Short mmCIF file of C-alpha atoms and ligand atoms in Angstrom, two decimals:
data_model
loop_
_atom_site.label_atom_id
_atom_site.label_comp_id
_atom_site.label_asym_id
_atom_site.label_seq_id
_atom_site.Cartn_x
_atom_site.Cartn_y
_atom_site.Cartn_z
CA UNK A 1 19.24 16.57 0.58
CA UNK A 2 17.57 16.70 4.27
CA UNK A 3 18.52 14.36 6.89
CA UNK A 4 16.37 11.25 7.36
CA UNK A 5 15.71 8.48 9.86
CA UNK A 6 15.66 5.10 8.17
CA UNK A 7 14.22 2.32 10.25
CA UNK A 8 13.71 -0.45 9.18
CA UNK A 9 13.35 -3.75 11.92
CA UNK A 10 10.98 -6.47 9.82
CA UNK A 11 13.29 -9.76 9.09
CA UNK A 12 12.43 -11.09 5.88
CA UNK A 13 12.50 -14.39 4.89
CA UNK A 14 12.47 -14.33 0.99
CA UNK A 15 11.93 -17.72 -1.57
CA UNK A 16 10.76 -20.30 -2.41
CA UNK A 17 9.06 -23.26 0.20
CA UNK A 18 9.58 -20.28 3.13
CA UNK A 19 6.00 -20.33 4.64
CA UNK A 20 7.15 -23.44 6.36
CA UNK A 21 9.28 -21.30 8.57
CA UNK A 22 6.17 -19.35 9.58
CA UNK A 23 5.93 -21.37 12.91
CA UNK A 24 10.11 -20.79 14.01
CA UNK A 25 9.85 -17.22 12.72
CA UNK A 26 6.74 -16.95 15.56
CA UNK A 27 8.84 -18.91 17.66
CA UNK A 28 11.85 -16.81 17.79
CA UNK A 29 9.38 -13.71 18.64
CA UNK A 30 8.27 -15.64 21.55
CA UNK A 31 5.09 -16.16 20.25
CA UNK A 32 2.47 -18.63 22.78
CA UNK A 33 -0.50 -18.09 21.00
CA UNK A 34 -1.06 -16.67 17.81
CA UNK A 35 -3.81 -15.10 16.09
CA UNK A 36 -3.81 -16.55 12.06
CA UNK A 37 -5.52 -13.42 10.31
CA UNK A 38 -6.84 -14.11 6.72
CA UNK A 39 -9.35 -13.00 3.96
CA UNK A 40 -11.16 -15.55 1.73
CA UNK A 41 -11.14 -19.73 1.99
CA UNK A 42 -8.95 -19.22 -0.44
CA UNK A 43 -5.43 -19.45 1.75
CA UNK A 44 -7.15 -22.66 2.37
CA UNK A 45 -7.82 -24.40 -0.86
CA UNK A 46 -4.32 -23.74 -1.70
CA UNK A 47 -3.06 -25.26 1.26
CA UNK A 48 -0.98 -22.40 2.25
CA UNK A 49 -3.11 -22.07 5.85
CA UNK A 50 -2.55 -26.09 6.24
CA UNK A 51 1.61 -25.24 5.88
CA UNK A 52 1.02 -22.36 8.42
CA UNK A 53 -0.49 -24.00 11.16
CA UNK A 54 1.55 -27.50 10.90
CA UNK A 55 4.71 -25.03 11.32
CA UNK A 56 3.18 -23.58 14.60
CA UNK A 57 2.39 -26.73 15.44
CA UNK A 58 6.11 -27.81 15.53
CA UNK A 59 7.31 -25.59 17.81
CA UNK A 60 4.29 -26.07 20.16
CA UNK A 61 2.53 -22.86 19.54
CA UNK A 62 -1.00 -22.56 20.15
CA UNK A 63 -3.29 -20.54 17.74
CA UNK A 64 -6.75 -19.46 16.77
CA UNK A 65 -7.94 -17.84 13.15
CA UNK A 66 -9.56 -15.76 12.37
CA UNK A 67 -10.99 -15.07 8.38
CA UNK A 68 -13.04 -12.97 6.65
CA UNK A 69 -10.89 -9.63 5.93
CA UNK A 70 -11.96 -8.10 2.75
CA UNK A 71 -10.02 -5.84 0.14
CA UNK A 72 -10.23 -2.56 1.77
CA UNK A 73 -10.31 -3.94 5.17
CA UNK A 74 -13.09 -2.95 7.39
CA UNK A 75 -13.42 -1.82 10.66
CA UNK A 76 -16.21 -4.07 12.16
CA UNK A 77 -13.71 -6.99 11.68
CA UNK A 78 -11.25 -5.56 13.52
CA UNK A 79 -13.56 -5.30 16.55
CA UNK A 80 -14.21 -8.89 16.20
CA UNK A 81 -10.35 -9.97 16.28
CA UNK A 82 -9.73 -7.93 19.16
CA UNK A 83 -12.79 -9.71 21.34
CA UNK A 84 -11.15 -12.79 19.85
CA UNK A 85 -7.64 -12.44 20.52
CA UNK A 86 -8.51 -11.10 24.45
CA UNK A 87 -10.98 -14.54 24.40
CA UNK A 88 -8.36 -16.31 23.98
CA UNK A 89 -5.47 -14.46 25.20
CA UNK A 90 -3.42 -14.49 21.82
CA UNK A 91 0.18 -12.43 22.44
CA UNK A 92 1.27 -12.61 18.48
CA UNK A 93 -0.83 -11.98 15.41
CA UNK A 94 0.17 -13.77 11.93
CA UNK A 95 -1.31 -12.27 9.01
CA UNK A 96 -1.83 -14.89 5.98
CA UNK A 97 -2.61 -12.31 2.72
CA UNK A 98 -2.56 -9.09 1.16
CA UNK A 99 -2.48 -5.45 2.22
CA UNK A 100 -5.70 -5.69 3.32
CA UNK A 101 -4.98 -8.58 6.07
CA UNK A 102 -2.12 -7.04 7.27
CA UNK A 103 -4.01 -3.98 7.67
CA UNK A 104 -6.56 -5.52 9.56
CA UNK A 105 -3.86 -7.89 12.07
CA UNK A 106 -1.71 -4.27 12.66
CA UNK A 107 -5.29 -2.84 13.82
CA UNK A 108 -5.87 -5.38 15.76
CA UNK A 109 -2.29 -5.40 17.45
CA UNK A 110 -3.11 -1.28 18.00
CA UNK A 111 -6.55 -2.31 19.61
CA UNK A 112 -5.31 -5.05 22.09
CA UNK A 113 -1.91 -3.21 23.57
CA UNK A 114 -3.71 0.02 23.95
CA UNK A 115 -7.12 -0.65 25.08
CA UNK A 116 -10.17 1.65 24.36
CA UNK A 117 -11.37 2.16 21.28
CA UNK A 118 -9.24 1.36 18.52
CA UNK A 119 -10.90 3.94 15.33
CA UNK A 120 -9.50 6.71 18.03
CA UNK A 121 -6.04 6.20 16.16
CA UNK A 122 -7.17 6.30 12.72
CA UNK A 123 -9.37 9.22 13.71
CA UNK A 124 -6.84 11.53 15.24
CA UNK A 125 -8.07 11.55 18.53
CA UNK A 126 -5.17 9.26 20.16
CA UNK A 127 -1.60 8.13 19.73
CA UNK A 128 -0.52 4.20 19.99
CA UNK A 129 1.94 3.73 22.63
CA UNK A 130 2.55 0.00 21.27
CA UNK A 131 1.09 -2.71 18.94
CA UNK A 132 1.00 -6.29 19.68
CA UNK A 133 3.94 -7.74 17.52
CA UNK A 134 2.60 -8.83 14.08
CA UNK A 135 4.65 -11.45 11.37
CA UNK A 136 3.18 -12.16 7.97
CA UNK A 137 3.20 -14.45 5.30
CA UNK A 138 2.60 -12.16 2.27
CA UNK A 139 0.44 -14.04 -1.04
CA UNK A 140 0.03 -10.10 -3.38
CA UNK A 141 3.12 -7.92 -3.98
CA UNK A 142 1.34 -4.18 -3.47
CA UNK A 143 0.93 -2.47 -0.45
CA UNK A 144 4.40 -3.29 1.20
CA UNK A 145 2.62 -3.31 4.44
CA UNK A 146 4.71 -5.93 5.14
CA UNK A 147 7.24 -3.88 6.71
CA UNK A 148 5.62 -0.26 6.34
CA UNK A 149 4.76 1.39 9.19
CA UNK A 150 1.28 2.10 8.20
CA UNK A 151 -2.13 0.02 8.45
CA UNK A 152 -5.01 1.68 6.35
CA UNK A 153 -9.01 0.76 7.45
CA UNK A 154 -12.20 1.76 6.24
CA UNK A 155 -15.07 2.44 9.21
CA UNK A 156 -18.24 1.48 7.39
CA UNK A 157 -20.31 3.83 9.17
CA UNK A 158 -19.30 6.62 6.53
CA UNK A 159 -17.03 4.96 4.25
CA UNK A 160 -14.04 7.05 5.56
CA UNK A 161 -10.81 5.04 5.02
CA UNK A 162 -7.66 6.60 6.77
CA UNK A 163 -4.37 5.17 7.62
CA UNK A 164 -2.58 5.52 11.26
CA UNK A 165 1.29 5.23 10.94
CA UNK A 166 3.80 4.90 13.47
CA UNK A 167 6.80 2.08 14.14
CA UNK A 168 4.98 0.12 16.48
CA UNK A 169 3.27 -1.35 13.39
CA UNK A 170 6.30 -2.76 11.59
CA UNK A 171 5.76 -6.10 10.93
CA UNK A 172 8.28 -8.00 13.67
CA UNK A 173 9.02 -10.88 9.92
CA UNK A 174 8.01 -11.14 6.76
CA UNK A 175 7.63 -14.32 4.93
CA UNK A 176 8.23 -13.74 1.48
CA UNK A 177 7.67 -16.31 -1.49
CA UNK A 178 7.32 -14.97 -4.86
CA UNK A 179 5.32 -18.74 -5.30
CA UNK A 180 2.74 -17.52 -3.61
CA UNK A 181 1.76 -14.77 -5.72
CA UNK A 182 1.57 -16.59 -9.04
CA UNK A 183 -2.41 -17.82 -8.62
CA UNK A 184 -3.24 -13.93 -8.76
CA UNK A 185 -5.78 -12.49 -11.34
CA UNK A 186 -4.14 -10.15 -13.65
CA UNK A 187 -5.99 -7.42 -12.47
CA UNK A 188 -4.88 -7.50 -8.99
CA UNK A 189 -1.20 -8.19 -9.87
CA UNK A 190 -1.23 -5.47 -11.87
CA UNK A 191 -3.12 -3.43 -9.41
CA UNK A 192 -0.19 -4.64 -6.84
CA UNK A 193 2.63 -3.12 -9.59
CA UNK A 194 0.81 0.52 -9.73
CA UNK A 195 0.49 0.93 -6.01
CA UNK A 196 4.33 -0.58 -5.29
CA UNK A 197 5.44 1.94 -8.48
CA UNK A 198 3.37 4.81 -6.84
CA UNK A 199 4.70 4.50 -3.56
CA UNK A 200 8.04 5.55 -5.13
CA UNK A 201 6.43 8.25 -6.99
CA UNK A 202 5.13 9.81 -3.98
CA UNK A 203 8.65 9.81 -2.50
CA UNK A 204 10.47 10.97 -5.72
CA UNK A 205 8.10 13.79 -6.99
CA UNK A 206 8.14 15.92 -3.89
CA UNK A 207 9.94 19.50 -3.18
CA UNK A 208 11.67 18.98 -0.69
CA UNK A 209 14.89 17.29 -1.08
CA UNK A 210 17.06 14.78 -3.47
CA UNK A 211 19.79 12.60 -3.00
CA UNK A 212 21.53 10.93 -6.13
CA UNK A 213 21.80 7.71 -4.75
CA UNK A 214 17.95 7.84 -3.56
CA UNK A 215 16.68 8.88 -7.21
CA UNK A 216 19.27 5.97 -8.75
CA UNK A 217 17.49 3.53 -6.31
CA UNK A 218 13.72 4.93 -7.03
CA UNK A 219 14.27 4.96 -10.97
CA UNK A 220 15.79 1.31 -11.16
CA UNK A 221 13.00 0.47 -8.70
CA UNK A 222 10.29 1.91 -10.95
CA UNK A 223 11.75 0.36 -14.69
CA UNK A 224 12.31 -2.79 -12.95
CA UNK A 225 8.76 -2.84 -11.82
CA UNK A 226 7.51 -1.78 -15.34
CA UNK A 227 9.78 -4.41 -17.08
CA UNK A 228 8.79 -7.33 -15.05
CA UNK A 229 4.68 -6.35 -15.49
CA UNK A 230 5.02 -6.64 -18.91
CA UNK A 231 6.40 -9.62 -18.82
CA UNK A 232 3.60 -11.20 -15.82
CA UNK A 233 0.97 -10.18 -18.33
CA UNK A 234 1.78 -13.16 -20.47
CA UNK A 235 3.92 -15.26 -18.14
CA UNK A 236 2.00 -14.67 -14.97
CA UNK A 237 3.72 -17.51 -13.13
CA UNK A 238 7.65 -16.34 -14.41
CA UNK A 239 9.33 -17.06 -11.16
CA UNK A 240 11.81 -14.30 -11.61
CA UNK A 241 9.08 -12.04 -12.23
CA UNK A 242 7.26 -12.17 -9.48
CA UNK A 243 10.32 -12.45 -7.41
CA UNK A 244 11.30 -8.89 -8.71
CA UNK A 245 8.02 -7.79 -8.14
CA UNK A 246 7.80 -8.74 -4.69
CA UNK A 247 10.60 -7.20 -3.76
CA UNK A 248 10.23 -4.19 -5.03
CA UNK A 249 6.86 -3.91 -3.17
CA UNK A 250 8.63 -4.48 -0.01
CA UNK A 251 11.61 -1.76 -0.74
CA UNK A 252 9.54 0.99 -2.26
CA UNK A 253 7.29 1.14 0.82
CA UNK A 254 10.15 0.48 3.71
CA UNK A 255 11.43 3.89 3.44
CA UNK A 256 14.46 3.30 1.68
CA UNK A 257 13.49 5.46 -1.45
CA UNK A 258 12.46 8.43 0.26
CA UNK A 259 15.81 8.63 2.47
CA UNK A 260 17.03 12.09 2.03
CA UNK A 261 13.79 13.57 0.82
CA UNK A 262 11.03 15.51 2.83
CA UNK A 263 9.00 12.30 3.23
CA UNK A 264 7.11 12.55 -0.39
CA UNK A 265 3.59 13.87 -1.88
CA UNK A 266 1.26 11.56 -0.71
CA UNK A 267 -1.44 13.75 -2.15
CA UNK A 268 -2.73 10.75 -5.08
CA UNK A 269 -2.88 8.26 -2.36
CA UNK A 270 -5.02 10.70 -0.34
CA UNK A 271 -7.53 11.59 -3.45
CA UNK A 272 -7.38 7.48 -4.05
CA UNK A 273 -8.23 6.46 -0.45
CA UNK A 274 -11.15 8.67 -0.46
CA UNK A 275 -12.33 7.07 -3.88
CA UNK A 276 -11.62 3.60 -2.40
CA UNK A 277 -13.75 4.58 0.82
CA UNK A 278 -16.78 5.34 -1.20
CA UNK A 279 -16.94 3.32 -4.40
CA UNK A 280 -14.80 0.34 -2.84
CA UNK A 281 -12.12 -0.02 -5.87
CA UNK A 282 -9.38 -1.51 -5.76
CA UNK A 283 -6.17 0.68 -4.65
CA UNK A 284 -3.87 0.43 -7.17
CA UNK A 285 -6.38 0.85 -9.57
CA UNK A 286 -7.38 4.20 -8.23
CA UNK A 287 -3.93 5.24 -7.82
CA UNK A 288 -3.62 4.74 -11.65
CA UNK A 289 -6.96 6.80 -12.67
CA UNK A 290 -5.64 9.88 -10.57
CA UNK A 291 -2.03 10.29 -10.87
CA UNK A 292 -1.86 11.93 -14.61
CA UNK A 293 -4.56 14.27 -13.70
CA UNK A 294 -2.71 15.11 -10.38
CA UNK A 295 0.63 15.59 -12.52
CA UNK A 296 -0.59 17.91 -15.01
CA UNK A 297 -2.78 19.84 -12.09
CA UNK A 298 0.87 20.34 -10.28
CA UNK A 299 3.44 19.96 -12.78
CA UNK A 300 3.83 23.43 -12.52
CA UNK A 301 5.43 23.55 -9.48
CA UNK A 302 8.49 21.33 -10.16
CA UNK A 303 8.93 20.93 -14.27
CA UNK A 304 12.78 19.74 -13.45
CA UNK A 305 11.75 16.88 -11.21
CA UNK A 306 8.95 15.69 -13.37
CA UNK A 307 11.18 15.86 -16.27
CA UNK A 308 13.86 13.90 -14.65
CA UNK A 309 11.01 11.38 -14.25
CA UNK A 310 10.37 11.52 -17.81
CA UNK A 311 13.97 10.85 -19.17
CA UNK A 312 15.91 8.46 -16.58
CA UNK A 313 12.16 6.14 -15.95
CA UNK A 314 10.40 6.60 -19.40
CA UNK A 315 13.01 6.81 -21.67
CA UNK A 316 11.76 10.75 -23.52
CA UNK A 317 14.17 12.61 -25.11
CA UNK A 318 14.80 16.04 -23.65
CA UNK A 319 12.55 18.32 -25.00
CA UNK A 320 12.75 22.45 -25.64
CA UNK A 321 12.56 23.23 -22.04
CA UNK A 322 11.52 20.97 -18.97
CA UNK A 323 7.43 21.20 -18.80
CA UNK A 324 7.15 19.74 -22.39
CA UNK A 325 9.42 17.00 -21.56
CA UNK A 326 7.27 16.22 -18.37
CA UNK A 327 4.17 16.07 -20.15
CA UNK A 328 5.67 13.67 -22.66
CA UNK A 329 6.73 11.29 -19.91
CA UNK A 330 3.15 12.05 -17.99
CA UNK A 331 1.53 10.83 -20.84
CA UNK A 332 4.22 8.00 -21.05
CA UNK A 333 3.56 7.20 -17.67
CA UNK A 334 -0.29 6.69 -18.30
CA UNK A 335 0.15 5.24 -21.44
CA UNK A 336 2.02 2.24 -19.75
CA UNK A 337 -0.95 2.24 -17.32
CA UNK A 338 -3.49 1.41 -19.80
CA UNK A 339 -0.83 -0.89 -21.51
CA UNK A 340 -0.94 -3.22 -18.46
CA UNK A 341 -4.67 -2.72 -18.27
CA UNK A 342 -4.83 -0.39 -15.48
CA UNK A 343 -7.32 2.82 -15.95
CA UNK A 344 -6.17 6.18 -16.65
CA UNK A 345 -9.31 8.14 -15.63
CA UNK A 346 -12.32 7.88 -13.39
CA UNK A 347 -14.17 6.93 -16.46
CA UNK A 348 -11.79 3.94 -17.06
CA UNK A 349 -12.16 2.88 -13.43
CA UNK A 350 -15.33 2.87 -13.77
CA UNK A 351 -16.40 5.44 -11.19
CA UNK A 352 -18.90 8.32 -12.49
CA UNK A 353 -19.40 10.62 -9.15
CA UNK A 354 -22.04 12.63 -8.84
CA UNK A 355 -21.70 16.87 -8.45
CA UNK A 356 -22.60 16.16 -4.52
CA UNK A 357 -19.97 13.39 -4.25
CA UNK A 358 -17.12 15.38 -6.12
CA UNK A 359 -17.87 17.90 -3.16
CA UNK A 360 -18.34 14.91 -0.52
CA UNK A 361 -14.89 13.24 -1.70
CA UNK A 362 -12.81 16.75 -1.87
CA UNK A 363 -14.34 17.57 1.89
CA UNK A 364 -13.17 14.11 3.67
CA UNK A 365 -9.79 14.29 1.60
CA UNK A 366 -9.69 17.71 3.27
CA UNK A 367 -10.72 16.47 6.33
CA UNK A 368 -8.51 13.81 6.24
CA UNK A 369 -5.51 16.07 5.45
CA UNK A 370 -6.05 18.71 7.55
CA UNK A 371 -6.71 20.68 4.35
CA UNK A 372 -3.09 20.92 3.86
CA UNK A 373 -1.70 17.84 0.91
CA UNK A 374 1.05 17.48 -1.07
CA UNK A 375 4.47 18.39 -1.18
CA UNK A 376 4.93 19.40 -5.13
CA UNK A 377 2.55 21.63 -4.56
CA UNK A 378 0.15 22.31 -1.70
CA UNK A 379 -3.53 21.51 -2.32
CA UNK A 380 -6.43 22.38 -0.70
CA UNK A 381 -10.43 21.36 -0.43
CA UNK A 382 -10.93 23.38 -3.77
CA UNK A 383 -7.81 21.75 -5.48
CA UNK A 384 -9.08 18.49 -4.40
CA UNK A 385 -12.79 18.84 -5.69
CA UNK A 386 -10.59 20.45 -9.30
CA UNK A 387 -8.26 17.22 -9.75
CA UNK A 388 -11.17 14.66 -8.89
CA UNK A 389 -12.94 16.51 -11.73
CA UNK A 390 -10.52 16.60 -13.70
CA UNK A 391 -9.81 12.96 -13.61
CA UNK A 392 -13.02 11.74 -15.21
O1 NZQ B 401 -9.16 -12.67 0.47
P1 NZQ B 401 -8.05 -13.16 -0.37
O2 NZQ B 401 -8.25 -14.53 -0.82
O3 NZQ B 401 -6.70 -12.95 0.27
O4 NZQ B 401 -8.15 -12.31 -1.74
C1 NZQ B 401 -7.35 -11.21 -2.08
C2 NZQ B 401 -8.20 -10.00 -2.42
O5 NZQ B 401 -9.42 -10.35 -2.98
C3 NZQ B 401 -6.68 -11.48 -3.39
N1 NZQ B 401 -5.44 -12.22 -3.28
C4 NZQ B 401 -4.39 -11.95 -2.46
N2 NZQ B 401 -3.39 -12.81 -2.69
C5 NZQ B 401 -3.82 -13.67 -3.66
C6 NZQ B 401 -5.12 -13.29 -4.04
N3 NZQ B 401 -5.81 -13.94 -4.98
C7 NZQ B 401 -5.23 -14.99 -5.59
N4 NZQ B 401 -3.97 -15.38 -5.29
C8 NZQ B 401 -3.24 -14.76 -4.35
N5 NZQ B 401 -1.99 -15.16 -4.09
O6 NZQ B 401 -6.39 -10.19 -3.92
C9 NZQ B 401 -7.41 -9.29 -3.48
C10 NZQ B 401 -6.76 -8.03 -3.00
O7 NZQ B 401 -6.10 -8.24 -1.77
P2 NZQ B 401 -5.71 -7.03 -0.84
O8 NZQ B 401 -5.03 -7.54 0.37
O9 NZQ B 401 -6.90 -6.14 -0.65
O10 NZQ B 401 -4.69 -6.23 -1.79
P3 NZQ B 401 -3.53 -5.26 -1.44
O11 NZQ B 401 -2.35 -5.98 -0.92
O12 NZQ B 401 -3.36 -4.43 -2.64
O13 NZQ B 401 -4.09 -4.36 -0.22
C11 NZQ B 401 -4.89 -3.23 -0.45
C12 NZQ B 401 -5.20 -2.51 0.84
O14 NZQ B 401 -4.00 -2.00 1.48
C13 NZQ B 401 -4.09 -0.56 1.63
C14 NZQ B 401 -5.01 -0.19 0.49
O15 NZQ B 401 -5.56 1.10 0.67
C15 NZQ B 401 -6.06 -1.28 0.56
O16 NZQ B 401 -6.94 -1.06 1.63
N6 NZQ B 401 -2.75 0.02 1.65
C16 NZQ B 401 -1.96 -0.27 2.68
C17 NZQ B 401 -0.69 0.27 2.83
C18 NZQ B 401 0.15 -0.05 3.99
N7 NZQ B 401 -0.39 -0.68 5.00
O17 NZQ B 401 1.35 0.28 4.03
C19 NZQ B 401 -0.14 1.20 1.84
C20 NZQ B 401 -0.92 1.29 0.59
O18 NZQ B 401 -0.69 2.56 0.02
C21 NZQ B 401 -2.38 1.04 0.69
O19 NZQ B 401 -3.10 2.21 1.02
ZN1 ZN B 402 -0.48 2.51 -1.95
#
C-alpha cells in the first residue's frame, strides 16, 4: 500500500426534486452572475433549464447561457464561453449535462482565471493557477466529472483530445438526481456504466500498490454497477437503478478507489481518447472495444491482480494457476460488455482504421503520454500501434 492524498471538496446534493436547489447551492458559493453551460435544446424541452434558472432567480442571481456543447466537447466552444462570460462579467459557471458540459464549463473556468490562451493547459505548455468555481446539475451517470479533477477537450484543428487535471477543477456542488437520467437512450446509459466501471479498473489493475479496504470498495463498486445495468436494460427508469448508478459514477472517479494505489493504468483511456479524437465515438463505448485487447496484451505483467479481478468481480472459479483464471474473467469481462450491448472490438464499434491511422493514433497516444503509459505494464508508441491492432 503507498500513501495517498484523498481530496475530495464537491458538496453533493443527491435525490429526487434537487435541481431546485441549483440557485441556493450558487448562492452559498457567492455566485452574482452565473454562466448556465449546456448541450442540446434538450435540457429545455424537459424543463430541467426552466427549474434552473427560476432557482437563480430566487436568490437574485443574475445569469446568461450558453448551449451548444457537443459529446466530446470541443474547443472552439470554449473560446466562445470565455468571450461570453468576460462580456458579461459572469464570476460562477453552472454546468446543466453530461461529461461533456462539464468539460467544457471547467475549460472555461481555466480560460477566464488565468488569461491567455486556454489549449496551453491541455497542451502542456502551462499550469492553471486557479479555475473560476464551477457547480453542476448532472442529467448522464459516466464521466464523474462531477467532482473529478479532470476536464477532457478535443481542439478540432487535429482532432487531438487531451485532458488537463488539477484541483482547481473540482466542481465547488454537485446536483445529483438519479430522475434526471431516466430519459437516456440505452446506448448512452450503458456507455455511462462502462466508463464509471473502467474508471475503477484503471485504479485497481495497476502495479503499484493495494489496500484491502480499497479493492473491497472497487469490487462492490464494479458488481454493483454490473447488477444495476442489467437491470436498466429492461427497466430503464428503475429509480433505484439509476440511483446506484449515479453514484457509483461519482465515487469511482473522486479518487476514493484508487486511495492507497500508485494512481492506476490509465493506458485504455489513453488508446480510447485518441479513438474518440478521430472517429468521434462515444467514450464509454471505446473504452469497451479496447480494454480486453489491452488485458490480454499486458496480462502478463500482473496474472495475480487480474485474477483477483476474475474471482471476487466475475464470479470464475480459480483455475490451475493465475493467467488462465484471468483470461477466463477477461473474457467474462467482455462477454458482459456485449451482453449490455456495448462493443468488444474496433470492429463492433464500428471503427475500421486505416494502416496510416493505426500509425497516426499510436503517435498522438505517444505524444500524448510522453511515450511512457500504463502502470501494469509500460507501453510505448510500438505497443500502442500493437493493441490498436489488435483490437479490431
Ligand atoms: O446535449 P445533450 O442533450 O446533453 O445530450 C447528451 C449527449 O448527446 C445526452 N444526454 C445527457 N443526458 C441526457 C442525455 N440524453 C437524454 N437524457 C439525458 N438525461 O447524452 C449524450 C452524451 O453526453 P456526454 O456529456 O457527452 O456524455 P458523458 O457524460 O459520457 O461525457 C463524455 C465526455 O467526457 C469525457 C469523455 O472523454 C467525453 O469527452 N470524460 C471526462 C472525464 C472527466 N472530466 O473526469 C473522465 C472520463 O474518463 C472521460 O474522458
Ligand atoms: Zn472515462
Amino acid at each position: 500500500m503507498l500513501g495517498f492524498t484523498y481530496y475530495t471538496p464537491t458538496k453533493v446534493l443527491f435525490g429526487k426534486g434537487t435541481e431546485t436547489k441549483a440557485g441556493e447551492l450558487a448562492a452559498s458559493f457567492g455566485a452574482k452572475k452565473v454562466l448556465i453551460h449546456y448541450g442540446s435544446e434538450r435540457v429545455r424541452k424537459t424543463g430541467l433549464l426552466q427549474t434552473v434558472e427560476k432557482s437563480l432567480e430566487e436568490q437574485g442571481i443574475a445569469y446568461v447561457e450558453l448551449g451548444g456543447v457537443v459529446p466530446n466537447p470541443r474547443l472552439s466552444k470554449v473560446y466562445e464561453g470565455i468571450e461570453l462570460c468576460r462580456k458579461e462579467n459572469v464570476d460562477f459557471l453552472l454546468a446543466v449535462g453530461g461529461g461533456s458540459v462539464i468539460d467544457s464549463v471547467k475549460a472555461i473556468g481555466y480560460g477566464l482565471y488565468n488569461g491567455g490562451d486556454v489549449w496551453d493547459f491541455y497542451d502542456f505548455k502551462r499550469v492553471p493557477k486557479g479555475c473560476m468555481p464551477v457547480g453542476v446539475v448532472l442529467t448522464i451517470a459516466a464521466t464523474g466529472s462531477e467532482m473529478s479533477n479532470s476536464s477532457v477537450i478535443t481542439n478540432e484543428d487535429g482532432g487531438i483530445k487531451r485532458s488537463c487535471n488539477t484541483d482547481f477543477g473540482r466542481p465547488r456542488f454537485a446536483i445529483l438526481n438519479p430522475e434526471l437520467t431516466a430519459t437516456l437512450p440505452e446506448y448512452q446509459t450503458m456507455c455511462g456504466c462502462t466508463d464509471i466501471m473502467m474508471h475503477t479498473l484503471e485504479r485497481y489493475l495497476n502495479n503499484g500498490g493495494y489496500m484491502d479496504l480499497t479493492d473491497g470498495i472497487a469490487e462492490h463498486l464494479l458488481r454493483t454497477v454490473m447488477k444495476h445495468a442489467r437491470i436498466l436494460l429492461s427497466d430503464p427508469t428503475n429509480y433505484e437503478s439509476r440511483a446506484e448508478v449515479m453514484w457509483a459514477g461519482s465515487l469511482s472517479h473522486n479518487g476514493l478507489t484508487g486511495c492507497g494505489s500508485d494512481g492506476g493504468d490509465w493506458a485504455c483511456h489513453r488508446l480510447e481518447h485518441e479513438l474518440s479524437g478521430l472517429y468521434d465515438v462515444a467514450h464509454g463505448a471505446g473504452l469497451a472495444a479496447i480494454w480486453g485487447t489491452w488485458a490480454r496484451y499486458v496480462l502478463d505483467s500482473n496474472p495475480a491482480r487480474f485474477a483477483k479481478l476474475a474471482v471476487n468481480v466475475l464470479g470464475i472459479t480459480p483455475q490451475e494457476d493465475d493467467k488462465s483464471t484471468a483470461l477466463e474473467g477477461i473474457a467474462a469481462m467482455e462477454e458482459f460488455f456485449r451482453s449490455i450491448h456495448m462493443p468488444a472490438s474496433l470492429t463492433e464499434l464500428g471503427v475500421n482504421p486505416t494502416d496510416e491511422e493505426y500509425k497516426i493514433l499510436a503517435h498522438k497516444c505517444s505524444l500524448a503520454t510522453h511515450d511512457n503509459l500504463g502502470s501494469v505494464r509500460k507501453l510505448h508508441e510500438d505497443d500502442m500501434e500493437a493493441i490498436y491492432r489488435a483490437a479490431l
